[in-house]
Amino acid sequence: MTLLLTPCPHCGENFMMLDTEDETGECILCKKRSRFTREEIDAAESRRDGLSERYLGPIQQAFNDNDFETVTSLCEEIGREGVSSWYIWTVAGVCDARQGKGDQAMDAFGLATEFLDEESFDEFYDMVMDAVLDTFVADCNEERDFSIPLSDLMNLSSTIEERFYEIMDIGFPQDLFIRIGMLVDEIRGPKAFARLLTLMIYYMFGFVTENVYIPDHLEAFESMSSSVESVGNYAKEMEGQAWKDIAARSAVLMECISMLHARESAIMNEVGEKGAENISMYWCGNDTDDLVDAAGDALVCCLRYSESGGRNKGMGKKMGAAVERYGDVLARGMDAEPMDSDDVYDSDFEDHDDESGELFERMTDVELPSDIGSLRNMGEKALAENDRPLINDIAAAMVELDDMDWFGWTLAGVADSSRNEMTSAAWAFENAFYSVGAGDEERFRDIVADSFSRAISGSQDMKTALEIHSIMGVVNLLDGKIVDGIGVGTRILDALRDDAPLDSSDNRFVAYVAANGVLSAMMHTSPLVNGYLAGSTRALETLRKVKESMDPSDEEDAELMPSVETMIDCTAHLTDALMDVVSSNSDTKLAEIASKWKGKEAYHDLVDDMRNGFVTPERFTPNGKAAVANRRLVDEFIRKYLSGPQ
């Protein structure tokens, strides 16, 4: 397999990753896919060779001369051109790391591996390791936040090991943990050493929750113990109370690592290598929230105990208990049914096959043509006539012929949504999105909006309510560039408001869940206020219609009533607040605020903090504690939103 970067025919950026053997490509930025002809591949290879010839010599010379001003300038050009060279992207990563842009550095290093061969691996490995260690030194000495996100570092480690495991003597994290101890001569002063100890234990705990294979943990504990000991020994040779505190903190951290090593060694001795594999497979196939929480508790207790220099014995006992609990949680997989690794890694595909319902089962006896063009014409006609069985069969035939044809996947989504299979419909529509060209995007959006609107507004199936969350990804993909609020989400809410049957408690429940779910999806889609003001207005109208149609004597309605009244109050307060924001700020100002939040995880956290924080009382009262607290959550959301990310 030979990979190279070439211009994306969808977004126009130079980051379509082209597999020259498979003759297909997927854009790193917009995630869309395309097929390539042999002539297009030849042109892409010529472009790659020309760019490498243009940039490789100058950037190599500037890097060797430590001329990072020139390196930075060249990297900016590389970021636009999309050069297919492991060395150039590695240098770009080093440059990002020097500037404290750890997340960008990890992305650049990850991209470099796509073009890396075994012959160049050692040079690449040393450049990456040095860049990470230099970043750690700068983070500690300059007292700045840790630049390299834990998840990004672990993802890079996994990428490196997956491709080059056979030629590596030790895992990247374990090697990193050993080398951290060699930084003692570069760290300046007790404060920086205190930060180094925090960094060491933070990344070690992060590693054991990302990689759940016990033998790797034991290696990591031994590596980190050696490094912490180096810090402690260095501190003991220095004079002053601050250095004595560092030595004491090091001793506590070594105690914690020793506890972890002993706890996991006991598990390893009990289950053996095969049992350790089963535990790893168990956690790969199950929710790790409990494991992360247990490790987090142990980390907090360890840090607090170390900050006291081992004097807070009560916290020491808590640390021991937390380590024991972490071990108990980790060992849950001991009693689980052994899993084959293929079961874990193939589970996503199996789920999709299951969710696809009758997608690949014939529902008619109609003889279908064997070419995509004829099938598409037939599909358009079936779509216009809403012939659902035929839509299903045409979709199956098109996907079998070309699994990158957007229209085939679109028909599959229509067929699934008509059966209220919302999860599989969303999956099919997402597949279509990544292949649809710019000229067909509006047509595609119309089909998705119409399909979901019909399914949700006309549903009397409780399953629709339970699966409403699954459409959020599609709404996000399609409405991300919508600025006037008239996207898929808005059209679904229009259909809910105007067409949803509200003649039974089940129907009212579906409409209630759908209105809230779609509004939440719209708020997560774009941080532009104008868009989700349109959503909150429509959701509020739907919720009020739901309440008006409820029967107080119906047991299910009576149970749902406090939730409906609570969300009416919350959504009304949100709508009023959004109207105030829109009326008191120009469109330019609103766009400026939205641009600060765009693409930031903090924005999604902000939305979740508000919506997940709403409290439903047993009986709703307009000025009750719950209602007042919920309105405060809305006010806090607006205040933080207008202040921008911190």
XYZ file of C-alpha atoms in Angstrom:
646
model
C 0.000 0.000 0.000
C 1.395 3.393 -1.025
C -0.162 6.534 0.443
C 0.218 10.126 -0.636
C -1.543 13.449 -0.179
C -3.356 15.093 -3.064
C -5.984 17.858 -3.470
C -9.432 16.857 -2.210
C -12.111 17.157 -4.924
C -14.691 17.941 -2.212
C -13.188 20.651 0.015
C -10.286 21.706 -2.228
C -7.639 21.329 0.499
C -4.493 19.313 -0.208
C -5.202 16.581 2.315
C -6.918 13.759 0.450
C -5.001 10.627 1.569
C -4.809 8.572 -1.619
C -4.115 4.837 -1.617
C -2.496 4.360 -5.011
C -3.075 0.592 -5.031
C -6.719 0.685 -3.963
C -7.287 3.809 -6.134
C -9.415 5.431 -3.410
C -8.836 8.362 -1.094
C -10.232 9.848 2.101
C -9.730 13.479 3.067
C -8.077 14.012 6.448
C -9.973 17.285 6.896
C -13.496 16.883 5.525
C -13.465 13.033 5.784
C -15.046 12.655 2.354
C -14.072 9.854 -0.027
C -13.346 9.616 -3.740
C -12.216 7.166 -6.386
C -9.271 8.008 -8.645
C -8.392 7.046 -12.187
C -4.930 5.795 -13.127
C -4.232 9.127 -14.828
C -5.205 11.052 -11.676
C -2.935 8.835 -9.578
C -0.010 9.435 -11.960
C -0.578 13.178 -11.657
C -0.743 12.914 -7.848
C 2.544 10.980 -7.760
C 4.217 13.605 -9.939
C 2.909 16.337 -7.631
C 4.251 14.463 -4.586
C 7.708 14.120 -6.103
C 7.802 17.804 -7.072
C 6.794 19.014 -3.611
C 9.321 16.757 -1.876
C 12.064 18.024 -4.152
C 11.049 21.631 -3.447
C 10.860 21.421 0.354
C 13.014 18.544 1.601
C 16.442 20.117 1.064
C 15.647 23.577 2.510
C 13.818 22.283 5.592
C 16.525 19.696 6.301
C 19.210 22.399 6.117
C 17.268 24.831 8.319
C 16.514 22.120 10.886
C 20.140 20.978 11.089
C 21.211 24.629 11.520
C 18.607 25.134 14.315
C 17.153 27.942 12.185
C 13.625 27.555 13.540
C 12.455 30.843 12.087
C 12.987 29.425 8.609
C 11.615 26.031 9.670
C 8.431 27.703 10.968
C 7.974 29.618 7.725
C 8.456 26.485 5.618
C 6.090 24.502 7.848
C 3.347 27.054 7.226
C 3.721 26.429 3.495
C 3.820 22.669 4.045
C 0.590 22.916 6.031
C -1.093 24.369 2.955
C 0.540 22.229 0.261
C 0.155 18.765 1.807
C 3.628 17.266 1.311
C 3.931 13.457 1.392
C 7.184 13.116 3.364
C 7.704 11.555 6.798
C 10.728 13.758 7.476
C 9.017 17.017 6.620
C 5.963 16.248 8.774
C 8.200 15.151 11.639
C 10.086 18.435 11.482
C 6.742 20.247 11.395
C 5.758 18.364 14.551
C 8.996 19.290 16.285
C 8.383 22.918 15.340
C 4.843 22.796 16.770
C 6.113 21.152 19.966
C 8.697 23.913 20.478
C 5.887 26.465 20.316
C 3.809 24.630 22.923
C 1.324 23.341 20.328
C 1.385 19.768 21.575
C -1.881 18.672 19.964
C -0.748 19.883 16.544
C 2.632 18.230 17.047
C 1.007 14.856 17.763
C -1.143 15.236 14.627
C 1.931 16.009 12.527
C 3.863 13.042 13.936
C 0.877 10.788 13.306
C 0.672 11.981 9.712
C 4.407 11.355 9.295
C 3.904 7.650 10.083
C 1.721 7.317 6.982
C 4.816 7.882 4.819
C 7.384 6.197 7.089
C 9.275 2.990 6.289
C 11.284 0.700 8.572
C 14.591 2.014 7.242
C 13.838 5.523 8.545
C 12.062 4.470 11.733
C 14.943 4.972 14.182
C 15.553 8.540 13.016
C 11.836 9.329 13.232
C 11.551 7.735 16.680
C 14.449 9.728 18.118
C 13.116 13.009 16.702
C 9.665 12.395 18.207
C 11.004 11.253 21.588
C 13.310 14.271 21.847
C 10.474 16.630 20.930
C 8.171 15.163 23.601
C 10.885 15.299 26.290
C 11.846 18.874 25.337
C 8.181 19.840 25.637
C 8.009 18.303 29.119
C 11.075 20.327 30.149
C 9.587 23.564 28.813
C 6.216 22.851 30.468
C 7.908 22.411 33.843
C 10.436 25.232 33.641
C 7.997 27.792 32.227
C 5.179 26.732 34.602
C 2.706 26.367 31.750
C -0.128 23.895 31.321
C 0.965 20.511 30.010
C 1.166 21.090 26.257
C 0.629 17.541 25.034
C -2.909 16.235 25.619
C -2.788 12.812 27.220
C -5.165 11.223 24.696
C -3.164 12.601 21.751
C 0.091 11.211 23.149
C -1.492 7.793 23.737
C -3.020 7.806 20.231
C 0.384 8.553 18.717
C 1.950 5.775 20.804
C -0.682 3.328 19.529
C -0.122 4.443 15.931
C 3.645 3.931 16.202
C 3.360 0.540 17.885
C 0.673 -0.778 15.526
C 2.882 -0.168 12.506
C 6.347 -0.891 13.899
C 5.810 -3.224 16.841
C 8.041 -5.965 15.401
C 11.133 -3.745 15.264
C 10.627 -2.020 18.642
C 12.487 -3.237 21.731
C 10.094 -1.494 24.136
C 6.758 0.316 23.921
C 6.891 4.066 23.311
C 5.258 5.050 26.654
C 7.476 2.706 28.684
C 10.560 4.108 26.964
C 9.302 7.636 27.526
C 8.761 6.952 31.228
C 12.374 5.762 31.583
C 13.785 8.770 29.749
C 11.843 11.302 31.837
C 14.203 10.453 34.682
C 17.124 11.608 32.550
C 15.767 15.168 32.461
C 16.902 16.093 35.977
C 19.839 18.187 34.745
C 17.515 20.271 32.544
C 14.841 21.082 35.149
C 15.326 24.406 36.935
C 14.454 24.683 40.615
C 12.163 22.920 43.122
C 8.940 24.340 41.631
C 9.796 22.913 38.228
C 10.645 19.565 39.824
C 7.292 19.535 41.614
C 5.604 20.033 38.245
C 7.744 17.267 36.745
C 6.578 14.821 39.424
C 2.944 15.771 38.779
C 3.484 15.351 35.048
C 5.065 11.928 35.533
C 2.287 10.492 37.666
C -0.425 12.110 35.492
C 0.833 10.524 32.281
C 1.430 7.184 33.989
C -2.152 6.983 35.261
C -3.375 8.091 31.857
C -1.430 5.278 30.223
C -2.979 2.557 32.403
C -6.504 3.664 31.486
C -5.751 3.922 27.765
C -3.838 0.631 27.583
C -5.511 -2.065 29.679
C -2.950 -4.863 29.229
C -1.440 -5.714 32.631
C 2.060 -6.798 31.428
C 2.413 -3.374 29.756
C 1.325 -1.743 33.020
C 4.000 -3.596 34.992
C 6.655 -2.433 32.528
C 5.367 1.132 32.799
C 5.398 1.052 36.619
C 8.996 -0.178 36.627
C 10.038 2.482 34.118
C 8.344 5.299 36.012
C 9.591 4.093 39.391
C 13.143 4.361 38.091
C 12.539 7.927 36.912
C 10.854 9.036 40.141
C 13.768 7.557 42.069
C 16.176 9.622 39.916
C 14.275 12.787 40.848
C 14.349 11.839 44.540
C 18.081 11.112 44.479
C 18.773 14.420 42.737
C 16.733 16.306 45.345
C 18.557 14.592 48.232
C 21.860 15.986 46.970
C 20.526 19.563 47.096
C 20.198 21.824 50.128
C 17.140 23.597 51.496
C 13.615 22.743 52.662
C 12.136 23.003 49.165
C 14.420 20.208 47.981
C 13.601 18.096 51.036
C 9.933 18.462 50.071
C 10.708 17.221 46.554
C 12.527 14.217 47.977
C 9.552 13.473 50.261
C 7.089 13.790 47.381
C 9.212 11.441 45.288
C 9.138 8.868 48.099
C 5.333 9.036 48.251
C 5.001 8.616 44.500
C 7.321 5.617 44.584
C 5.140 4.171 47.344
C 2.052 4.634 45.161
C 3.736 3.060 42.133
C 4.890 0.164 44.310
C 1.288 -0.384 45.495
C 0.032 -0.373 41.909
C 2.754 -2.793 40.832
C 1.975 -5.144 43.715
C -1.781 -5.024 43.081
C -1.488 -5.764 39.380
C 1.248 -8.364 39.920
C -1.162 -10.220 42.203
C -3.788 -10.194 39.440
C -1.186 -11.337 36.906
C -0.041 -14.198 39.140
C -3.635 -15.321 39.557
C -4.754 -15.211 35.919
C -1.569 -15.677 33.896
C -0.863 -14.292 30.440
C -4.053 -15.645 28.884
C -6.132 -14.193 31.715
C -4.437 -10.826 31.246
C -5.412 -10.946 27.574
C -9.012 -11.699 28.552
C -9.062 -8.756 30.967
C -7.735 -6.508 28.208
C -10.357 -7.798 25.773
C -13.080 -7.287 28.372
C -12.201 -3.604 28.766
C -11.786 -3.122 25.001
C -15.361 -4.323 24.574
C -16.972 -2.582 27.560
C -17.453 0.931 28.918
C -14.287 2.022 30.752
C -15.894 4.811 32.802
C -15.627 2.855 36.062
C -11.974 2.050 35.393
C -11.159 5.672 34.550
C -12.989 6.882 37.666
C -11.138 4.406 39.897
C -7.772 5.351 38.409
C -8.696 9.042 38.755
C -9.493 8.585 42.453
C -6.156 6.848 43.003
C -4.365 9.643 41.101
C -5.995 12.399 43.192
C -5.206 10.632 46.467
C -1.644 9.999 45.339
C -1.090 13.655 44.415
C -2.629 14.938 47.654
C -0.621 12.546 49.770
C 2.570 13.508 47.929
C 1.853 17.217 48.363
C 1.868 16.628 52.134
C 5.241 14.942 51.815
C 3.779 11.801 53.355
C 2.695 13.594 56.540
C -1.065 13.305 55.915
C -1.441 9.676 57.000
C -5.204 9.784 56.525
C -4.689 10.592 52.865
C -2.117 7.811 52.712
C -4.772 5.328 53.830
C -7.172 6.740 51.241
C -4.503 6.267 48.579
C -4.065 2.630 49.561
C -7.825 2.052 49.479
C -8.104 3.814 46.119
C -5.354 1.623 44.633
C -7.144 -1.487 45.924
C -10.430 -0.340 44.415
C -8.687 0.390 41.097
C -7.283 -3.151 41.128
C -10.707 -4.608 41.882
C -12.274 -2.716 38.990
C -9.455 -3.660 36.598
C -9.840 -7.330 37.532
C -13.534 -7.447 36.575
C -12.615 -9.075 33.303
C -11.253 -12.116 35.179
C -14.682 -13.700 35.382
C -15.918 -12.553 31.989
C -16.471 -14.932 29.103
C -13.181 -15.117 27.135
C -13.340 -13.044 23.959
C -11.475 -13.469 20.728
C -9.683 -10.305 19.630
C -11.536 -10.452 16.326
C -14.800 -10.253 18.279
C -13.701 -6.936 19.760
C -12.288 -5.335 16.653
C -15.085 -6.536 14.378
C -17.891 -5.602 16.766
C -18.530 -2.236 15.129
C -19.014 -3.862 11.750
C -21.255 -6.558 13.211
C -23.355 -3.899 14.908
C -23.827 -2.123 11.608
C -24.848 -5.350 9.908
C -27.397 -5.973 12.657
C -28.666 -2.402 12.585
C -29.083 -2.445 8.844
C -32.170 -4.583 9.303
C -33.371 -5.675 5.880
C -30.946 -3.481 3.967
C -29.264 -6.446 2.286
C -32.373 -8.621 2.071
C -34.553 -8.449 -1.032
C -38.111 -7.216 -0.463
C -39.384 -7.396 -4.053
C -39.073 -9.677 -7.084
C -38.286 -6.796 -9.433
C -35.418 -7.551 -11.811
C -32.773 -4.863 -11.295
C -30.194 -3.593 -13.801
C -26.506 -4.219 -13.129
C -25.104 -0.734 -13.749
C -25.050 2.224 -11.354
C -26.538 4.715 -13.823
C -29.675 2.678 -14.488
C -30.078 1.854 -10.811
C -29.848 5.538 -9.941
C -32.596 6.443 -12.409
C -34.748 3.671 -10.987
C -33.975 4.861 -7.456
C -35.022 8.430 -8.227
C -38.354 7.154 -9.528
C -38.886 4.885 -6.494
C -38.028 7.801 -4.223
C -40.537 10.078 -5.916
C -43.228 7.397 -5.570
C -42.175 6.515 -1.990
C -41.939 2.839 -2.993
C -40.164 1.692 0.153
C -39.595 -2.008 -0.711
C -38.126 -1.067 -4.084
C -35.997 1.675 -2.501
C -34.587 -0.987 -0.172
C -33.694 -3.356 -3.012
C -32.139 -0.679 -5.204
C -30.073 0.543 -2.262
C -28.729 -2.958 -1.622
C -27.838 -3.411 -5.290
C -26.083 -0.030 -5.544
C -24.046 -0.502 -2.367
C -22.969 -3.959 -3.555
C -21.812 -2.545 -6.897
C -20.082 0.543 -5.465
C -19.838 1.106 -1.723
C -18.686 4.687 -2.336
C -21.752 5.769 -4.302
C -23.539 8.396 -2.205
C -26.972 7.766 -3.713
C -26.954 4.062 -2.864
C -26.233 4.791 0.797
C -28.823 7.567 0.768
C -31.500 5.158 -0.417
C -30.403 2.744 2.303
C -30.939 5.497 4.886
C -34.381 6.268 3.481
C -35.336 2.584 3.633
C -34.156 2.264 7.235
C -35.799 5.466 8.458
C -39.099 4.367 6.900
C -38.941 1.365 9.259
C -38.076 3.658 12.206
C -34.581 2.138 12.294
C -33.056 5.503 13.167
C -29.618 4.259 14.211
C -28.978 2.307 11.013
C -30.471 5.135 8.933
C -28.046 7.585 10.519
C -25.152 5.230 9.777
C -26.195 4.903 6.124
C -26.628 8.665 5.721
C -23.199 9.276 7.239
C -21.689 6.869 4.699
C -23.445 8.809 1.948
C -22.211 12.148 3.277
C -18.571 11.151 2.989
C -18.959 10.372 -0.725
C -21.387 13.047 -1.903
C -19.938 15.718 -4.181
C -20.498 19.467 -3.830
C -23.019 19.489 -6.681
C -25.231 16.927 -4.952
C -25.020 18.191 -1.350
C -28.237 20.216 -1.439
C -30.153 17.316 -2.975
C -28.729 14.982 -0.347
C -29.661 17.367 2.492
C -33.240 17.585 1.164
C -33.600 13.788 1.086
C -32.212 13.383 4.615
C -34.379 16.180 6.009
C -37.506 14.790 4.353
C -36.729 11.233 5.440
C -36.052 12.063 9.092
C -38.957 14.517 9.229
C -41.409 11.886 8.014
C -40.027 9.208 10.300
C -39.909 11.276 13.482
C -43.025 13.382 13.084
C -45.132 10.408 12.020
C -43.761 7.882 14.470
C -45.858 6.178 17.091
C -42.975 3.860 17.961
C -41.262 4.260 21.346
C -38.068 2.953 19.738
C -37.872 6.188 17.726
C -37.691 8.182 20.947
C -34.975 5.929 22.330
C -32.869 6.220 19.153
C -33.346 9.951 18.520
C -29.814 10.641 19.777
C -28.401 8.663 16.843
C -29.347 11.323 14.300
C -27.253 13.999 16.031
C -24.130 13.090 14.065
C -25.944 13.490 10.746
C -27.475 16.818 11.777
C -23.986 17.966 12.757
C -22.468 16.921 9.422
C -25.176 18.483 7.270
C -25.930 21.633 9.249
C -22.396 22.580 10.227
C -22.240 25.254 7.521
C -25.857 26.414 7.812
C -26.038 29.961 9.188
C -29.682 30.903 8.639
C -31.104 28.110 10.781
C -32.915 26.397 7.880
C -31.104 23.084 8.002
C -32.053 19.472 8.657
C -32.623 20.083 12.369
C -34.909 23.029 11.773
C -36.946 21.135 9.180
C -37.396 18.170 11.524
C -38.675 20.508 14.225
C -41.033 22.155 11.709
C -42.469 18.736 10.863
C -42.779 17.813 14.546
C -44.639 21.019 15.305
C -46.960 20.815 12.317
C -47.482 17.094 11.681
C -46.723 15.016 14.774
C -49.745 12.984 15.946
C -50.397 13.823 19.601
C -53.438 11.619 20.140
C -51.869 9.148 22.586
C -49.459 9.239 25.510
C -46.865 7.271 23.513
C -47.034 9.746 20.633
C -46.722 12.670 23.019
C -43.684 11.073 24.631
C -42.008 10.577 21.220
C -42.658 14.230 20.295
C -41.350 15.436 23.680
C -38.106 13.436 23.391
C -37.639 14.327 19.714
C -38.069 18.076 20.264
C -35.457 18.098 23.034
C -33.112 15.741 21.215
C -33.105 17.679 17.952
C -32.650 21.006 19.758
C -29.684 19.554 21.626
C -28.213 18.304 18.334
C -28.624 21.762 16.781
C -26.901 23.457 19.704
C -23.960 21.063 19.415
C -23.795 21.492 15.636
C -22.830 25.136 15.537
C -22.003 27.777 18.151
C -23.791 30.429 16.098
C -26.723 31.749 18.149
C -28.926 32.509 15.138
C -29.073 28.806 14.251
C -30.225 27.396 17.530
C -32.534 30.297 18.270
C -34.543 28.954 15.319
C -34.389 25.538 16.969
C -35.378 26.651 20.470
C -38.358 28.627 19.104
C -39.696 25.600 17.229
C -38.958 23.145 20.042
C -40.855 25.416 22.443
C -43.884 25.498 20.147
C -43.854 21.686 19.902
C -43.530 21.232 23.676
C -46.456 23.582 24.277
C -48.589 21.589 21.817
C -47.600 18.394 23.617
C -48.734 19.857 26.944
C -52.018 21.138 25.512
C -52.864 17.659 24.199
C -52.043 15.815 27.438
C -54.744 14.096 29.453
C -54.288 14.665 33.219
C -56.292 11.520 33.954
C -53.908 9.381 31.877
C -51.322 7.762 34.174
C -48.455 8.011 31.658
C -49.282 11.620 30.795
C -49.438 12.500 34.482
C -45.988 10.979 34.979
C -44.568 12.866 31.994
C -46.204 16.218 32.829
C -43.483 17.583 35.219
C -40.813 16.861 32.587
C -42.781 18.596 29.832
C -43.531 21.618 32.012
C -39.899 21.815 33.124
C -38.585 21.760 29.560
C -41.169 24.317 28.445
C -39.942 26.647 31.188
C -36.263 26.008 30.422
C -36.713 26.332 26.656
C -38.811 29.494 27.018
C -36.141 31.079 29.222
C -33.444 30.014 26.766
C -35.410 31.407 23.816
C -35.925 34.771 25.554
C -32.227 34.925 26.450
C -31.169 34.100 22.893
C -33.507 36.756 21.510
C -31.893 39.309 23.814
C -28.453 38.267 22.592
C -29.471 38.512 18.930
C -31.236 41.873 19.353
C -28.368 43.480 21.268
C -25.506 42.309 19.020
C -24.782 42.807 15.338
C -24.484 39.819 13.002
C -20.760 40.564 12.761
C -20.363 40.447 16.529
C -22.345 37.205 16.801
C -20.195 35.611 14.092
C -17.076 36.764 15.934
C -18.242 35.154 19.198
C -19.180 31.932 17.400
C -15.790 31.748 15.679
C -14.054 31.740 19.075
C -16.038 28.666 20.141
C -15.981 26.793 16.818
C -14.249 23.434 16.982
C -13.562 23.638 20.714
C -14.546 20.825 23.055
C -15.215 23.464 25.703
C -18.261 24.589 23.706
C -19.819 21.120 23.813
C -19.061 20.939 27.534
C -20.803 24.290 27.972
C -23.949 23.050 26.231
C -23.905 19.768 28.159
C -23.406 21.501 31.508
C -26.614 23.440 30.925
C -28.830 20.798 29.355
C -27.679 17.902 31.532
C -27.965 20.063 34.624
C -31.703 20.706 34.294
C -33.615 19.253 37.253
C -37.171 17.898 36.987
C -39.182 18.123 40.233
C -41.967 15.729 41.152
C -44.365 18.610 40.637
C -43.472 21.661 38.591
C -44.097 25.128 40.034
C -43.051 28.268 38.109
C -41.137 29.796 41.010
C -40.051 26.579 42.701
C -36.448 25.772 43.564
C -35.949 23.559 40.517
C -37.343 26.137 38.074
C -35.197 28.934 39.519
C -32.080 26.731 39.485
C -32.724 25.703 35.858
C -33.090 29.331 34.758
C -29.817 30.131 36.474
C -28.182 27.388 34.432
C -29.469 29.066 31.263
C -28.223 32.478 32.463
C -24.826 30.985 33.285
C -24.665 29.375 29.840
C -25.383 32.723 28.157
C -22.851 34.560 30.356
C -20.068 32.081 29.647
C -20.967 31.887 25.966
C -20.704 35.650 25.522
C -17.428 35.749 27.490
C -15.840 33.293 25.088
C -13.614 30.294 25.843
C -11.189 30.830 28.712
